[in-house]
Amino acid sequence: MATLKINAPEWTAANTNTANTKNNNIGNKLMAFADSQAPNRTVWFMFSLISQGVLFLPVPAFLLYYYNAPIAVLAVTLVLFFANIIAGMGGSGIRTLLGFFATSVLIHITMLLVFIL
């Protein structure tokens, strides 16, 4: 059958080359993961929008009402949300899309920690 394509496992090639083990840091692993997810860019875009809509968009209301946070919290949340929308719909690469999502997660966790603790 001409439609079947069998690839050799990646771990067999990685063990034979010792030069790759020297540059095996967390940054290279993250970039390799992001590059491997390139075919799933639409799925990551939808995951980003749904998770931000459910988890992060209520954060400003919670912080403003219960902890008297400044209105800038709302502005930061909306800028991050719309930046993710523009990045996903604008056709940016998977590294950019995952980078925006990770940055948004870190900023929202930081805002929660600053105002709650």
Short mmCIF file of C-alpha atoms in Angstrom, two decimals:
data_model
loop_
_atom_site.label_atom_id
_atom_site.label_comp_id
_atom_site.label_asym_id
_atom_site.label_seq_id
_atom_site.Cartn_x
_atom_site.Cartn_y
_atom_site.Cartn_z
CA MET A 1 0.00 0.00 0.00
CA ALA A 2 1.43 3.31 -1.05
CA THR A 3 -0.47 5.24 1.62
CA LEU A 4 1.33 3.71 4.59
CA LYS A 5 4.33 5.56 5.89
CA ILE A 6 6.42 4.03 8.64
CA ASN A 7 8.96 6.24 10.35
CA ALA A 8 11.82 5.04 12.48
CA PRO A 9 11.41 5.92 16.16
CA GLU A 10 13.14 9.14 17.17
CA TRP A 11 14.77 7.64 20.24
CA THR A 12 16.90 5.27 18.14
CA ALA A 13 18.51 8.15 16.26
CA ALA A 14 18.94 10.24 19.43
CA ASN A 15 20.95 7.56 21.25
CA THR A 16 23.46 7.15 18.45
CA ASN A 17 24.35 10.84 18.25
CA THR A 18 26.22 12.11 21.31
CA ALA A 19 26.36 15.70 20.05
CA ASN A 20 22.65 16.17 20.73
CA THR A 21 22.99 15.34 24.41
CA LYS A 22 25.18 18.38 25.12
CA ASN A 23 22.46 20.83 24.01
CA ASN A 24 19.64 18.94 25.71
CA ASN A 25 18.37 21.73 27.97
CA ILE A 26 14.83 22.77 28.86
CA GLY A 27 14.68 25.48 26.20
CA ASN A 28 15.53 23.06 23.42
CA LYS A 29 13.00 20.58 24.74
CA LEU A 30 10.28 23.23 24.81
CA MET A 31 11.09 24.33 21.27
CA ALA A 32 11.09 20.72 20.07
CA PHE A 33 7.70 20.20 21.70
CA ALA A 34 6.31 23.37 20.13
CA ASP A 35 7.63 22.39 16.72
CA SER A 36 6.11 18.92 17.04
CA GLN A 37 2.71 20.51 17.72
CA ALA A 38 2.69 22.55 14.50
CA PRO A 39 0.06 20.32 12.82
CA ASN A 40 -2.21 20.88 15.84
CA ARG A 41 -2.09 24.69 15.75
CA THR A 42 -5.87 25.06 15.46
CA VAL A 43 -6.43 22.75 18.41
CA TRP A 44 -4.00 24.76 20.55
CA PHE A 45 -5.72 27.99 19.47
CA MET A 46 -9.12 26.66 20.51
CA PHE A 47 -7.69 25.27 23.77
CA SER A 48 -6.16 28.67 24.49
CA LEU A 49 -9.40 30.54 23.88
CA ILE A 50 -11.59 28.15 25.85
CA SER A 51 -9.25 27.91 28.82
CA GLN A 52 -8.77 31.65 28.97
CA GLY A 53 -12.49 32.27 28.67
CA VAL A 54 -13.29 29.87 31.48
CA LEU A 55 -10.31 30.34 33.82
CA PHE A 56 -8.84 33.80 33.24
CA LEU A 57 -11.63 36.15 32.19
CA PRO A 58 -13.35 35.82 35.61
CA VAL A 59 -10.10 36.72 37.41
CA PRO A 60 -10.55 40.53 37.13
CA ALA A 61 -14.12 40.36 38.48
CA PHE A 62 -12.92 38.23 41.40
CA LEU A 63 -9.96 40.48 42.18
CA LEU A 64 -11.87 43.75 41.71
CA TYR A 65 -14.83 42.70 43.86
CA TYR A 66 -13.16 40.84 46.70
CA TYR A 67 -9.67 42.34 46.90
CA ASN A 68 -10.22 45.92 45.60
CA ALA A 69 -7.68 45.48 42.83
CA PRO A 70 -7.09 48.39 40.46
CA ILE A 71 -8.90 48.53 37.13
CA ALA A 72 -5.56 47.83 35.41
CA VAL A 73 -6.13 44.14 36.20
CA LEU A 74 -9.09 44.18 33.83
CA ALA A 75 -7.04 45.95 31.15
CA VAL A 76 -4.20 43.43 31.44
CA THR A 77 -6.60 40.48 31.17
CA LEU A 78 -8.36 41.88 28.12
CA VAL A 79 -5.10 42.77 26.37
CA LEU A 80 -3.77 39.24 26.93
CA PHE A 81 -7.02 37.65 25.77
CA PHE A 82 -7.24 39.71 22.59
CA ALA A 83 -3.53 39.25 21.90
CA ASN A 84 -4.12 35.50 21.92
CA ILE A 85 -7.08 35.89 19.58
CA ILE A 86 -5.10 38.05 17.16
CA ALA A 87 -2.11 35.72 17.27
CA GLY A 88 -4.26 32.67 16.57
CA MET A 89 -6.39 34.20 13.85
CA GLY A 90 -3.52 36.13 12.32
CA GLY A 91 -1.68 32.98 11.32
CA SER A 92 1.27 33.25 13.66
CA GLY A 93 3.47 30.22 14.22
CA ILE A 94 2.97 27.60 16.86
CA ARG A 95 5.87 28.91 18.95
CA THR A 96 4.26 32.34 19.10
CA LEU A 97 0.85 30.93 19.88
CA LEU A 98 2.13 28.73 22.71
CA GLY A 99 4.33 31.57 23.95
CA PHE A 100 1.39 33.94 24.20
CA PHE A 101 -0.63 31.32 26.03
CA ALA A 102 2.17 30.51 28.48
CA THR A 103 2.80 34.21 29.11
CA SER A 104 -0.87 34.76 29.77
CA VAL A 105 -0.99 31.89 32.25
CA LEU A 106 2.08 33.17 34.11
CA ILE A 107 0.81 36.75 34.27
CA HIS A 108 -2.60 35.70 35.58
CA ILE A 109 -1.08 33.44 38.23
CA THR A 110 1.22 36.29 39.26
CA MET A 111 -1.72 38.71 39.53
CA LEU A 112 -3.63 36.25 41.69
CA LEU A 113 -0.65 35.72 43.96
CA VAL A 114 0.05 39.45 44.31
CA PHE A 115 -3.47 40.40 45.29
CA ILE A 116 -4.45 37.37 47.35
CA LEU A 117 -1.23 36.96 49.34
#
